[in-house]
CSV table of C-alpha atoms in Angstrom, one decimal:
chain,number,residue,atom,x,y,z
V,1,MET,CA,103.6,7.4,94.1
V,2,LEU,CA,102.2,9.5,97.0
V,3,LYS,CA,105.1,11.9,96.6
V,4,PHE,CA,104.3,12.2,92.9
V,5,ALA,CA,100.6,12.9,93.5
V,6,GLN,CA,101.5,15.5,96.2
V,7,LEU,CA,103.9,17.2,93.8
V,8,GLN,CA,101.1,17.5,91.2
V,9,LEU,CA,98.2,18.4,93.5
V,10,ARG,CA,99.9,20.3,96.2
V,11,ASP,CA,97.4,18.9,98.7
V,12,ALA,CA,98.4,16.0,101.0
V,13,ALA,CA,94.9,14.8,101.7
V,14,LEU,CA,93.8,14.9,98.1
V,15,ALA,CA,97.0,13.1,97.0
V,16,GLU,CA,96.5,10.4,99.6
V,17,ASP,CA,92.9,9.8,98.4
V,18,ALA,CA,94.0,9.7,94.8
V,19,VAL,CA,96.7,7.1,95.4
V,20,GLN,CA,94.4,5.0,97.5
V,21,GLU,CA,91.7,5.1,94.9
V,22,ALA,CA,94.1,4.2,92.2
V,23,LEU,CA,95.4,1.2,94.2
V,24,VAL,CA,91.9,0.0,94.9
V,25,ALA,CA,90.9,0.4,91.2
V,26,ALA,CA,94.0,-1.5,90.1
V,27,LEU,CA,93.5,-4.4,92.5
V,28,ALA,CA,89.8,-4.6,91.6
V,29,GLY,CA,90.6,-5.0,87.9
V,30,GLU,CA,90.6,-8.4,86.4
V,31,ARG,CA,93.9,-8.0,84.6
V,32,SER,CA,96.7,-10.3,85.2
V,33,PHE,CA,100.3,-9.1,85.4
V,34,SER,CA,103.4,-10.6,84.1
V,35,GLY,CA,105.4,-8.9,86.8
V,36,ARG,CA,105.8,-6.3,89.4
V,37,SER,CA,106.7,-3.6,86.9
V,38,ALA,CA,103.6,-4.3,84.7
V,39,LEU,CA,101.4,-3.8,87.8
V,40,LYS,CA,103.2,-0.6,88.8
V,41,THR,CA,102.7,0.8,85.3
V,42,TRP,CA,99.0,-0.1,85.5
V,43,VAL,CA,98.5,1.5,88.9
V,44,PHE,CA,100.4,4.5,87.7
V,45,SER,CA,98.2,5.0,84.6
V,46,ILE,CA,95.1,4.9,86.8
V,47,LEU,CA,96.7,7.4,89.2
V,48,ARG,CA,97.5,9.6,86.2
V,49,ASN,CA,93.8,9.7,85.2
V,50,LYS,CA,92.8,10.4,88.8
V,51,ILE,CA,95.2,13.3,89.0
V,52,VAL,CA,93.9,14.7,85.7
V,53,ASP,CA,90.3,14.4,86.9
V,54,LEU,CA,91.2,16.4,90.0
V,55,ILE,CA,93.0,19.0,88.1
V,56,ARG,CA,90.1,19.4,85.8
V,57,VAL,CA,87.8,19.9,88.7
V,58,GLN,CA,90.2,22.4,90.3
V,59,SER,CA,90.6,24.3,87.1
V,60,ARG,CA,86.8,25.0,87.0
V,61,THR,CA,87.0,26.8,90.3
V,62,THR,CA,90.2,28.6,89.8
V,63,ASN,CA,91.3,30.7,86.9
V,64,ILE,CA,94.6,29.2,85.8
V,65,SER,CA,95.4,31.9,83.4
V,66,ALA,CA,95.0,34.7,86.0
V,67,LEU,CA,98.4,36.2,86.7
V,68,GLY,CA,99.1,35.9,90.4
V,69,GLU,CA,101.8,37.8,92.3
V,70,ASP,CA,104.2,35.0,92.1
V,71,GLU,CA,103.9,34.7,88.3
V,72,ALA,CA,104.3,38.5,87.9
V,73,ASP,CA,107.5,38.3,90.0
V,74,MET,CA,108.8,35.5,87.8
V,75,ASP,CA,108.1,37.6,84.7
V,76,ALA,CA,109.8,40.6,86.2
V,77,THR,CA,112.9,38.4,87.0
V,78,PHE,CA,112.9,37.1,83.5
V,79,GLU,CA,112.8,40.6,82.0
V,80,GLU,CA,115.8,41.5,84.2
V,81,LEU,CA,117.9,38.9,82.4
V,82,PHE,CA,117.9,41.1,79.3
V,83,LYS,CA,119.3,44.4,78.2
V,84,ASP,CA,117.1,47.0,76.7
V,85,ASN,CA,117.7,45.5,73.2
V,86,ALA,CA,116.3,42.1,74.4
V,87,HIS,CA,119.7,40.4,74.3
V,88,TRP,CA,121.2,38.7,77.4
V,89,ARG,CA,122.9,40.7,80.0
V,90,PRO,CA,126.4,39.3,80.2
V,91,GLU,CA,126.0,38.2,83.8
V,92,ALA,CA,122.7,36.5,83.1
V,93,ARG,CA,123.7,34.7,79.9
V,94,PRO,CA,123.0,30.9,80.2
V,95,PHE,CA,126.1,28.9,80.7
V,96,GLY,CA,126.9,25.3,79.9
V,97,TRP,CA,125.6,22.7,82.3
V,98,GLY,CA,128.2,20.0,81.5
V,99,ASP,CA,127.3,16.3,80.9
V,100,PRO,CA,123.6,15.7,81.6
V,101,ALA,CA,124.1,12.0,82.2
V,102,GLU,CA,126.5,12.7,85.0
V,103,THR,CA,124.2,15.2,86.7
V,104,LEU,CA,121.2,12.8,86.5
V,105,ARG,CA,123.2,10.1,88.2
V,106,GLU,CA,123.6,12.3,91.3
V,107,GLU,CA,121.1,11.4,94.0
V,108,ARG,CA,121.4,14.9,95.4
V,109,PHE,CA,120.4,16.5,92.1
V,110,TRP,CA,116.9,15.0,92.4
V,111,GLU,CA,116.4,16.6,95.8
V,112,VAL,CA,117.3,20.0,94.2
V,113,PHE,CA,115.0,19.2,91.3
V,114,GLU,CA,112.1,18.5,93.5
V,115,THR,CA,112.7,21.6,95.6
V,116,CYS,CA,112.8,23.7,92.4
V,117,LEU,CA,109.5,22.2,91.2
V,118,ASN,CA,107.9,23.0,94.5
V,119,HIS,CA,109.2,26.6,94.2
V,120,LEU,CA,107.1,27.1,91.0
V,121,PRO,CA,103.8,28.9,91.7
V,122,GLU,CA,101.1,26.3,92.0
V,123,LYS,CA,99.2,27.0,88.8
V,124,THR,CA,102.4,27.3,86.7
V,125,ALA,CA,103.6,24.0,88.1
V,126,ARG,CA,100.4,22.3,87.3
V,127,VAL,CA,100.5,23.2,83.6
V,128,PHE,CA,104.2,22.3,83.4
V,129,MET,CA,103.7,18.9,85.1
V,130,MET,CA,100.7,18.0,83.0
V,131,ARG,CA,102.9,18.6,80.0
V,132,GLU,CA,106.1,17.1,81.1
V,133,PHE,CA,105.2,14.4,83.7
V,134,LEU,CA,101.8,13.3,82.5
V,135,GLU,CA,103.0,13.8,79.0
V,136,PHE,CA,99.9,15.4,77.5
V,137,GLU,CA,100.3,17.2,74.2
V,138,THR,CA,100.2,20.9,74.7
V,139,ASP,CA,96.9,21.4,73.0
V,140,GLU,CA,95.4,18.8,75.3
V,141,VAL,CA,96.7,20.6,78.3
V,142,CYS,CA,95.2,23.9,77.0
V,143,ARG,CA,91.9,22.2,76.3
V,144,GLU,CA,91.7,20.4,79.7
V,145,LEU,CA,92.4,23.7,81.5
V,146,SER,CA,90.5,25.9,79.2
V,147,LEU,CA,93.5,28.0,78.3
V,148,THR,CA,94.2,29.6,74.9
V,149,VAL,CA,97.3,28.2,73.1
V,150,SER,CA,99.2,31.5,73.6
V,151,ASN,CA,98.4,31.5,77.2
V,152,CYS,CA,99.6,27.9,77.5
V,153,ASN,CA,102.8,28.8,75.8
V,154,VAL,CA,103.4,31.8,78.1
V,155,ILE,CA,102.8,29.6,81.2
V,156,LEU,CA,105.1,26.8,79.9
V,157,HIS,CA,107.9,29.3,79.0
V,158,ARG,CA,107.6,30.8,82.5
V,159,ALA,CA,107.8,27.4,84.1
V,160,ARG,CA,110.8,26.3,82.1
V,161,ASN,CA,112.7,29.5,82.7
V,162,GLY,CA,111.8,29.4,86.4
V,163,LEU,CA,113.0,25.9,86.7
V,164,ARG,CA,116.1,26.6,84.6
V,165,ARG,CA,117.0,29.6,86.8
V,166,CYS,CA,116.4,27.7,90.0
V,167,LEU,CA,118.6,24.7,88.9
V,168,GLU,CA,121.3,27.1,87.7
V,169,GLY,CA,121.4,28.9,91.0
V,170,SER,CA,121.0,25.9,93.3
V,171,TRP,CA,122.9,23.2,91.4
V,172,PHE,CA,124.9,24.4,88.5
V,173,ALA,CA,126.6,27.3,90.3
V,174,PRO,CA,128.3,29.7,87.9
V,175,GLY,CA,132.0,29.2,87.4
V,176,VAL,CA,131.9,25.5,88.4
V,177,SER,CA,131.2,24.2,84.9
V,178,ALA,CA,134.1,22.4,83.3
V,179,CYS,CA,134.3,24.5,80.1
H,1,MET,CA,116.6,39.7,63.5
H,2,LEU,CA,115.5,37.5,66.4
H,3,THR,CA,116.3,38.9,69.8
H,4,CYS,CA,117.5,36.5,72.6
H,5,LYS,CA,114.2,37.1,74.4
H,6,ASP,CA,112.2,36.0,71.4
H,7,ALA,CA,114.6,33.1,70.8
H,8,THR,CA,113.9,31.7,74.3
H,9,ARG,CA,110.1,31.8,73.5
H,10,LEU,CA,110.7,29.9,70.3
H,11,MET,CA,112.9,27.4,72.1
H,12,SER,CA,110.3,26.7,74.7
H,13,GLU,CA,107.6,26.3,72.0
H,14,ALA,CA,109.9,23.9,70.1
H,15,GLN,CA,109.4,21.6,73.1
H,16,ASP,CA,105.7,21.6,72.4
H,17,ARG,CA,105.2,21.9,68.7
H,18,PRO,CA,107.2,21.5,65.5
H,19,LEU,CA,108.5,25.0,64.5
H,20,SER,CA,107.7,26.3,61.0
H,21,VAL,CA,110.5,26.3,58.5
H,22,GLY,CA,110.8,30.1,58.8
H,23,GLU,CA,111.0,29.9,62.6
H,24,LYS,CA,113.6,27.2,62.5
H,25,LEU,CA,115.7,29.1,60.1
H,26,GLN,CA,115.6,32.3,62.1
H,27,LEU,CA,116.4,30.3,65.3
H,28,GLU,CA,119.3,28.4,63.8
H,29,VAL,CA,120.9,31.6,62.4
H,30,HIS,CA,120.5,33.2,65.8
H,31,LEU,CA,121.9,30.2,67.7
H,32,ALA,CA,124.9,30.0,65.4
H,33,MET,CA,125.9,33.4,66.6
H,34,CYS,CA,124.7,33.3,70.2
H,35,ARG,CA,126.4,31.2,72.8
H,36,GLY,CA,123.9,32.2,75.6
H,37,CYS,CA,121.0,31.0,73.5
H,38,SER,CA,122.6,27.8,72.4
H,39,ASN,CA,123.3,27.1,76.1
H,40,PHE,CA,119.6,27.9,76.7
H,41,ARG,CA,118.6,25.3,74.2
H,42,GLU,CA,120.8,22.7,75.8
H,43,GLN,CA,119.2,23.6,79.1
H,44,MET,CA,115.7,23.1,77.7
H,45,ASN,CA,116.7,19.7,76.4
H,46,PHE,CA,118.2,18.9,79.8
H,47,LEU,CA,114.9,19.8,81.5
H,48,ARG,CA,113.0,17.5,79.2
H,49,LEU,CA,115.4,14.7,79.8
H,50,ALA,CA,115.3,15.3,83.6
H,51,CYS,CA,111.5,15.2,83.6
H,52,ARG,CA,111.5,11.9,81.7
H,53,ARG,CA,114.0,10.4,84.0
H,54,PHE,CA,112.1,11.7,87.0
H,55,MET,CA,109.1,9.8,85.9
H,56,GLN,CA,111.1,6.6,85.2
H,57,ARG,CA,112.4,6.8,88.7
H,58,ARG,CA,108.9,7.2,90.1
H,59,ASN,CA,107.6,4.4,87.9
H,60,GLY,CA,110.1,1.7,88.5
H,61,ASP,CA,112.6,2.6,91.2
H,62,ASP,CA,113.8,-1.0,91.3
H,63,ASP,CA,114.6,-1.1,87.7
H,64,GLY,CA,116.0,2.2,86.4
H,65,SER,CA,117.4,0.6,83.3
H,66,SER,CA,114.3,0.0,81.3
H,67,PRO,CA,112.3,3.0,80.0
H,68,SER,CA,108.8,1.8,79.1
């Protein structure tokens, strides 16, 4: 849980506080739980709200849509994948990643996955994780972070492509795929 | 004609909203002819799946079999 909060907030102290508060809030509640997993789900949903609150506060002080150096680098790298006619360069063409279920069973894959998430620029990662991990609808993410829809789309596209490229380079090395 | 670059944008947006009939049609025609882009779509689907699984692992590491 702590690791999850850290991944989202990129701030160890803030993450620790959020988890602690979530645990306290969960234990203070009057709900009864049928089992360990129900309790876990409950604590987690409190943590999710805490994380969103913190992100909301942070988004007031930083401009999420401002293009940082890292984001500009990612966009330049993306452009380099294509020829002048906007079709894939042969060497950059996405290849098949094989059987997803098999990959997801590999313990080492998850280490690579986390590393790649941490490689994403902070603001890009935040938008992506709100969408994919906290499972907000895209228009909610935009609203919470005061982004326009098209801005949101650009950021998510950047995040997905960045993650895709990182996994392709670090895990799915070219030429290794079965087909 | 849709370019590969535009197709990647549509495929990302397809993860966030239902595409219009026109967009879908354009995309499907493109994908039918473009191996790179159909791999890209598989990869987008993989990312979504991996994120879901990532959360399940966080949520209930002792019981990975039951998605909530």
